[in-house]
Amino acid sequence: MGNTLSNIAAFALYFGLGGVLIAAFAMIYMRLTAHDEVALIKGGNLAAALALGGNLAGFSIPLNKAIAQAAGVWDCLLWAAIALGVQVVIYLGARALIPDVSTRIEQNNVAVATFMAFAALVGGMLNAAAMTITPGTGG
């Protein structure tokens, strides 16, 4: 019974921590964009929903890996911070390719939003794969 209770406590801790980290990422992402995702989504803008959803998923993929292999809360937070930084770099790189991304998303340009979402997803998958650490191999 004690092991089950400690597992439930660990689940609650990391689930809650994950929720807080996803919310923090969402707030940072929405500050990086020039458009108001929430207002656009409430207004039925599919492009805004795709771009935000893809970026949330792109961050959540390496966050999943960080939680799964964390040696503790601080280790998890470190890898989550790295994942967040990588996602910001990916967003800024994609925005460099499409400088008027916010205007296009405001205009409900689904093609641009899909590109932004997939850039975040691909980056998140690569980020998670790079987080794989095998003891004794130096990486």
JSON list of C-alpha atoms in Angstrom, two decimals:
[
{"chain": "A", "resi": 1, "resn": "MET", "atom": "CA", "xyz": [0.00, 0.00, 0.00]},
{"chain": "A", "resi": 2, "resn": "GLY", "atom": "CA", "xyz": [2.86, 2.39, 0.83]},
{"chain": "A", "resi": 3, "resn": "ASN", "atom": "CA", "xyz": [4.40, 1.99, -2.63]},
{"chain": "A", "resi": 4, "resn": "THR", "atom": "CA", "xyz": [1.04, 2.72, -4.28]},
{"chain": "A", "resi": 5, "resn": "LEU", "atom": "CA", "xyz": [0.62, 5.87, -2.20]},
{"chain": "A", "resi": 6, "resn": "SER", "atom": "CA", "xyz": [4.11, 7.10, -3.08]},
{"chain": "A", "resi": 7, "resn": "ASN", "atom": "CA", "xyz": [3.40, 6.37, -6.76]},
{"chain": "A", "resi": 8, "resn": "ILE", "atom": "CA", "xyz": [0.16, 8.35, -6.55]},
{"chain": "A", "resi": 9, "resn": "ALA", "atom": "CA", "xyz": [2.00, 11.21, -4.85]},
{"chain": "A", "resi": 10, "resn": "ALA", "atom": "CA", "xyz": [4.68, 11.18, -7.58]},
{"chain": "A", "resi": 11, "resn": "PHE", "atom": "CA", "xyz": [1.97, 11.11, -10.26]},
{"chain": "A", "resi": 12, "resn": "ALA", "atom": "CA", "xyz": [0.19, 14.07, -8.67]},
{"chain": "A", "resi": 13, "resn": "LEU", "atom": "CA", "xyz": [3.46, 15.99, -8.33]},
{"chain": "A", "resi": 14, "resn": "TYR", "atom": "CA", "xyz": [4.59, 15.49, -11.92]},
{"chain": "A", "resi": 15, "resn": "PHE", "atom": "CA", "xyz": [1.11, 15.87, -13.40]},
{"chain": "A", "resi": 16, "resn": "GLY", "atom": "CA", "xyz": [0.69, 19.17, -11.56]},
{"chain": "A", "resi": 17, "resn": "LEU", "atom": "CA", "xyz": [4.21, 20.28, -12.47]},
{"chain": "A", "resi": 18, "resn": "GLY", "atom": "CA", "xyz": [3.54, 19.38, -16.11]},
{"chain": "A", "resi": 19, "resn": "GLY", "atom": "CA", "xyz": [0.34, 21.43, -16.11]},
{"chain": "A", "resi": 20, "resn": "VAL", "atom": "CA", "xyz": [2.12, 24.44, -14.65]},
{"chain": "A", "resi": 21, "resn": "LEU", "atom": "CA", "xyz": [4.96, 24.12, -17.18]},
{"chain": "A", "resi": 22, "resn": "ILE", "atom": "CA", "xyz": [2.56, 23.86, -20.12]},
{"chain": "A", "resi": 23, "resn": "ALA", "atom": "CA", "xyz": [0.68, 26.93, -18.87]},
{"chain": "A", "resi": 24, "resn": "ALA", "atom": "CA", "xyz": [4.00, 28.80, -18.50]},
{"chain": "A", "resi": 25, "resn": "PHE", "atom": "CA", "xyz": [5.01, 27.81, -22.03]},
{"chain": "A", "resi": 26, "resn": "ALA", "atom": "CA", "xyz": [1.62, 28.96, -23.37]},
{"chain": "A", "resi": 27, "resn": "MET", "atom": "CA", "xyz": [2.00, 32.35, -21.70]},
{"chain": "A", "resi": 28, "resn": "ILE", "atom": "CA", "xyz": [5.53, 32.80, -23.05]},
{"chain": "A", "resi": 29, "resn": "TYR", "atom": "CA", "xyz": [4.50, 31.69, -26.55]},
{"chain": "A", "resi": 30, "resn": "MET", "atom": "CA", "xyz": [1.51, 34.05, -26.55]},
{"chain": "A", "resi": 31, "resn": "ARG", "atom": "CA", "xyz": [3.79, 36.94, -25.54]},
{"chain": "A", "resi": 32, "resn": "LEU", "atom": "CA", "xyz": [6.11, 36.16, -28.46]},
{"chain": "A", "resi": 33, "resn": "THR", "atom": "CA", "xyz": [3.31, 36.45, -31.00]},
{"chain": "A", "resi": 34, "resn": "ALA", "atom": "CA", "xyz": [1.90, 39.77, -32.14]},
{"chain": "A", "resi": 35, "resn": "HIS", "atom": "CA", "xyz": [-1.63, 38.38, -32.33]},
{"chain": "A", "resi": 36, "resn": "ASP", "atom": "CA", "xyz": [-4.10, 37.52, -29.56]},
{"chain": "A", "resi": 37, "resn": "GLU", "atom": "CA", "xyz": [-4.53, 33.74, -29.85]},
{"chain": "A", "resi": 38, "resn": "VAL", "atom": "CA", "xyz": [-7.33, 33.50, -27.30]},
{"chain": "A", "resi": 39, "resn": "ALA", "atom": "CA", "xyz": [-9.45, 36.22, -28.93]},
{"chain": "A", "resi": 40, "resn": "LEU", "atom": "CA", "xyz": [-8.83, 34.78, -32.40]},
{"chain": "A", "resi": 41, "resn": "ILE", "atom": "CA", "xyz": [-9.72, 31.25, -31.29]},
{"chain": "A", "resi": 42, "resn": "LYS", "atom": "CA", "xyz": [-12.87, 32.49, -29.54]},
{"chain": "A", "resi": 43, "resn": "GLY", "atom": "CA", "xyz": [-13.75, 34.20, -32.83]},
{"chain": "A", "resi": 44, "resn": "GLY", "atom": "CA", "xyz": [-13.44, 30.92, -34.74]},
{"chain": "A", "resi": 45, "resn": "ASN", "atom": "CA", "xyz": [-9.99, 31.46, -36.26]},
{"chain": "A", "resi": 46, "resn": "LEU", "atom": "CA", "xyz": [-8.79, 27.95, -37.16]},
{"chain": "A", "resi": 47, "resn": "ALA", "atom": "CA", "xyz": [-5.29, 29.16, -38.02]},
{"chain": "A", "resi": 48, "resn": "ALA", "atom": "CA", "xyz": [-4.74, 30.54, -34.51]},
{"chain": "A", "resi": 49, "resn": "ALA", "atom": "CA", "xyz": [-5.99, 27.28, -32.97]},
{"chain": "A", "resi": 50, "resn": "LEU", "atom": "CA", "xyz": [-3.69, 25.18, -35.17]},
{"chain": "A", "resi": 51, "resn": "ALA", "atom": "CA", "xyz": [-0.62, 27.29, -34.48]},
{"chain": "A", "resi": 52, "resn": "LEU", "atom": "CA", "xyz": [-1.19, 27.43, -30.72]},
{"chain": "A", "resi": 53, "resn": "GLY", "atom": "CA", "xyz": [-2.15, 23.76, -30.49]},
{"chain": "A", "resi": 54, "resn": "GLY", "atom": "CA", "xyz": [0.87, 22.67, -32.50]},
{"chain": "A", "resi": 55, "resn": "ASN", "atom": "CA", "xyz": [3.19, 24.71, -30.34]},
{"chain": "A", "resi": 56, "resn": "LEU", "atom": "CA", "xyz": [1.66, 23.33, -27.14]},
{"chain": "A", "resi": 57, "resn": "ALA", "atom": "CA", "xyz": [2.08, 19.80, -28.48]},
{"chain": "A", "resi": 58, "resn": "GLY", "atom": "CA", "xyz": [5.62, 20.60, -29.66]},
{"chain": "A", "resi": 59, "resn": "PHE", "atom": "CA", "xyz": [6.53, 21.61, -26.10]},
{"chain": "A", "resi": 60, "resn": "SER", "atom": "CA", "xyz": [4.60, 18.75, -24.49]},
{"chain": "A", "resi": 61, "resn": "ILE", "atom": "CA", "xyz": [6.51, 16.05, -26.40]},
{"chain": "A", "resi": 62, "resn": "PRO", "atom": "CA", "xyz": [9.91, 16.83, -24.82]},
{"chain": "A", "resi": 63, "resn": "LEU", "atom": "CA", "xyz": [8.18, 17.66, -21.52]},
{"chain": "A", "resi": 64, "resn": "ASN", "atom": "CA", "xyz": [6.82, 14.11, -21.56]},
{"chain": "A", "resi": 65, "resn": "LYS", "atom": "CA", "xyz": [10.38, 12.83, -21.97]},
{"chain": "A", "resi": 66, "resn": "ALA", "atom": "CA", "xyz": [11.67, 15.14, -19.24]},
{"chain": "A", "resi": 67, "resn": "ILE", "atom": "CA", "xyz": [9.07, 13.88, -16.78]},
{"chain": "A", "resi": 68, "resn": "ALA", "atom": "CA", "xyz": [9.56, 10.22, -17.75]},
{"chain": "A", "resi": 69, "resn": "GLN", "atom": "CA", "xyz": [13.32, 10.21, -17.24]},
{"chain": "A", "resi": 70, "resn": "ALA", "atom": "CA", "xyz": [13.70, 12.87, -14.54]},
{"chain": "A", "resi": 71, "resn": "ALA", "atom": "CA", "xyz": [15.96, 12.01, -11.63]},
{"chain": "A", "resi": 72, "resn": "GLY", "atom": "CA", "xyz": [13.91, 14.45, -9.57]},
{"chain": "A", "resi": 73, "resn": "VAL", "atom": "CA", "xyz": [11.93, 17.66, -9.76]},
{"chain": "A", "resi": 74, "resn": "TRP", "atom": "CA", "xyz": [14.96, 19.89, -10.38]},
{"chain": "A", "resi": 75, "resn": "ASP", "atom": "CA", "xyz": [16.18, 17.62, -13.17]},
{"chain": "A", "resi": 76, "resn": "CYS", "atom": "CA", "xyz": [12.72, 17.75, -14.72]},
{"chain": "A", "resi": 77, "resn": "LEU", "atom": "CA", "xyz": [12.64, 21.55, -14.46]},
{"chain": "A", "resi": 78, "resn": "LEU", "atom": "CA", "xyz": [16.06, 21.84, -16.10]},
{"chain": "A", "resi": 79, "resn": "TRP", "atom": "CA", "xyz": [15.03, 19.68, -19.08]},
{"chain": "A", "resi": 80, "resn": "ALA", "atom": "CA", "xyz": [11.69, 21.50, -19.32]},
{"chain": "A", "resi": 81, "resn": "ALA", "atom": "CA", "xyz": [13.55, 24.82, -19.46]},
{"chain": "A", "resi": 82, "resn": "ILE", "atom": "CA", "xyz": [15.75, 23.45, -22.23]},
{"chain": "A", "resi": 83, "resn": "ALA", "atom": "CA", "xyz": [12.65, 22.24, -24.10]},
{"chain": "A", "resi": 84, "resn": "LEU", "atom": "CA", "xyz": [11.05, 25.66, -23.70]},
{"chain": "A", "resi": 85, "resn": "GLY", "atom": "CA", "xyz": [14.18, 27.37, -25.00]},
{"chain": "A", "resi": 86, "resn": "VAL", "atom": "CA", "xyz": [14.36, 25.07, -27.99]},
{"chain": "A", "resi": 87, "resn": "GLN", "atom": "CA", "xyz": [10.70, 25.73, -28.84]},
{"chain": "A", "resi": 88, "resn": "VAL", "atom": "CA", "xyz": [11.27, 29.49, -28.65]},
{"chain": "A", "resi": 89, "resn": "VAL", "atom": "CA", "xyz": [14.24, 29.17, -31.03]},
{"chain": "A", "resi": 90, "resn": "ILE", "atom": "CA", "xyz": [12.13, 27.04, -33.41]},
{"chain": "A", "resi": 91, "resn": "TYR", "atom": "CA", "xyz": [9.33, 29.61, -33.34]},
{"chain": "A", "resi": 92, "resn": "LEU", "atom": "CA", "xyz": [11.73, 32.48, -33.99]},
{"chain": "A", "resi": 93, "resn": "GLY", "atom": "CA", "xyz": [13.38, 30.53, -36.82]},
{"chain": "A", "resi": 94, "resn": "ALA", "atom": "CA", "xyz": [10.02, 29.76, -38.43]},
{"chain": "A", "resi": 95, "resn": "ARG", "atom": "CA", "xyz": [8.98, 33.39, -37.98]},
{"chain": "A", "resi": 96, "resn": "ALA", "atom": "CA", "xyz": [12.18, 34.44, -39.77]},
{"chain": "A", "resi": 97, "resn": "LEU", "atom": "CA", "xyz": [10.99, 32.42, -42.78]},
{"chain": "A", "resi": 98, "resn": "ILE", "atom": "CA", "xyz": [7.53, 34.00, -42.59]},
{"chain": "A", "resi": 99, "resn": "PRO", "atom": "CA", "xyz": [8.03, 37.43, -41.01]},
{"chain": "A", "resi": 100, "resn": "ASP", "atom": "CA", "xyz": [4.35, 38.41, -41.23]},
{"chain": "A", "resi": 101, "resn": "VAL", "atom": "CA", "xyz": [3.18, 35.20, -39.53]},
{"chain": "A", "resi": 102, "resn": "SER", "atom": "CA", "xyz": [0.92, 37.02, -37.06]},
{"chain": "A", "resi": 103, "resn": "THR", "atom": "CA", "xyz": [-0.83, 38.99, -39.79]},
{"chain": "A", "resi": 104, "resn": "ARG", "atom": "CA", "xyz": [-1.38, 35.80, -41.77]},
{"chain": "A", "resi": 105, "resn": "ILE", "atom": "CA", "xyz": [-2.73, 33.95, -38.74]},
{"chain": "A", "resi": 106, "resn": "GLU", "atom": "CA", "xyz": [-5.06, 36.87, -38.00]},
{"chain": "A", "resi": 107, "resn": "GLN", "atom": "CA", "xyz": [-6.27, 36.48, -41.61]},
{"chain": "A", "resi": 108, "resn": "ASN", "atom": "CA", "xyz": [-6.95, 32.79, -40.84]},
{"chain": "A", "resi": 109, "resn": "ASN", "atom": "CA", "xyz": [-4.21, 31.55, -43.19]},
{"chain": "A", "resi": 110, "resn": "VAL", "atom": "CA", "xyz": [-4.33, 27.84, -42.36]},
{"chain": "A", "resi": 111, "resn": "ALA", "atom": "CA", "xyz": [-1.30, 27.01, -44.50]},
{"chain": "A", "resi": 112, "resn": "VAL", "atom": "CA", "xyz": [0.97, 29.29, -42.47]},
{"chain": "A", "resi": 113, "resn": "ALA", "atom": "CA", "xyz": [-0.50, 28.07, -39.19]},
{"chain": "A", "resi": 114, "resn": "THR", "atom": "CA", "xyz": [-0.01, 24.46, -40.23]},
{"chain": "A", "resi": 115, "resn": "PHE", "atom": "CA", "xyz": [3.62, 25.14, -41.10]},
{"chain": "A", "resi": 116, "resn": "MET", "atom": "CA", "xyz": [4.15, 26.79, -37.70]},
{"chain": "A", "resi": 117, "resn": "ALA", "atom": "CA", "xyz": [2.44, 23.89, -35.92]},
{"chain": "A", "resi": 118, "resn": "PHE", "atom": "CA", "xyz": [4.47, 21.24, -37.74]},
{"chain": "A", "resi": 119, "resn": "ALA", "atom": "CA", "xyz": [7.73, 23.13, -37.19]},
{"chain": "A", "resi": 120, "resn": "ALA", "atom": "CA", "xyz": [6.96, 23.03, -33.45]},
{"chain": "A", "resi": 121, "resn": "LEU", "atom": "CA", "xyz": [6.01, 19.34, -33.57]},
{"chain": "A", "resi": 122, "resn": "VAL", "atom": "CA", "xyz": [9.08, 18.28, -35.52]},
{"chain": "A", "resi": 123, "resn": "GLY", "atom": "CA", "xyz": [11.28, 20.36, -33.24]},
{"chain": "A", "resi": 124, "resn": "GLY", "atom": "CA", "xyz": [9.62, 18.85, -30.19]},
{"chain": "A", "resi": 125, "resn": "MET", "atom": "CA", "xyz": [10.15, 15.30, -31.43]},
{"chain": "A", "resi": 126, "resn": "LEU", "atom": "CA", "xyz": [13.82, 15.99, -32.21]},
{"chain": "A", "resi": 127, "resn": "ASN", "atom": "CA", "xyz": [14.21, 17.70, -28.85]},
{"chain": "A", "resi": 128, "resn": "ALA", "atom": "CA", "xyz": [12.74, 14.70, -27.02]},
{"chain": "A", "resi": 129, "resn": "ALA", "atom": "CA", "xyz": [14.93, 12.25, -28.94]},
{"chain": "A", "resi": 130, "resn": "ALA", "atom": "CA", "xyz": [18.02, 14.28, -28.10]},
{"chain": "A", "resi": 131, "resn": "MET", "atom": "CA", "xyz": [17.11, 14.11, -24.40]},
{"chain": "A", "resi": 132, "resn": "THR", "atom": "CA", "xyz": [17.70, 10.37, -24.37]},
{"chain": "A", "resi": 133, "resn": "ILE", "atom": "CA", "xyz": [20.57, 9.74, -22.03]},
{"chain": "A", "resi": 134, "resn": "THR", "atom": "CA", "xyz": [22.25, 6.37, -21.66]},
{"chain": "A", "resi": 135, "resn": "PRO", "atom": "CA", "xyz": [24.38, 6.12, -18.53]},
{"chain": "A", "resi": 136, "resn": "GLY", "atom": "CA", "xyz": [28.04, 5.48, -19.16]},
{"chain": "A", "resi": 137, "resn": "THR", "atom": "CA", "xyz": [28.03, 6.63, -22.79]},
{"chain": "A", "resi": 138, "resn": "GLY", "atom": "CA", "xyz": [28.88, 10.25, -22.11]},
{"chain": "A", "resi": 139, "resn": "GLY", "atom": "CA", "xyz": [25.61, 11.45, -23.60]}
]
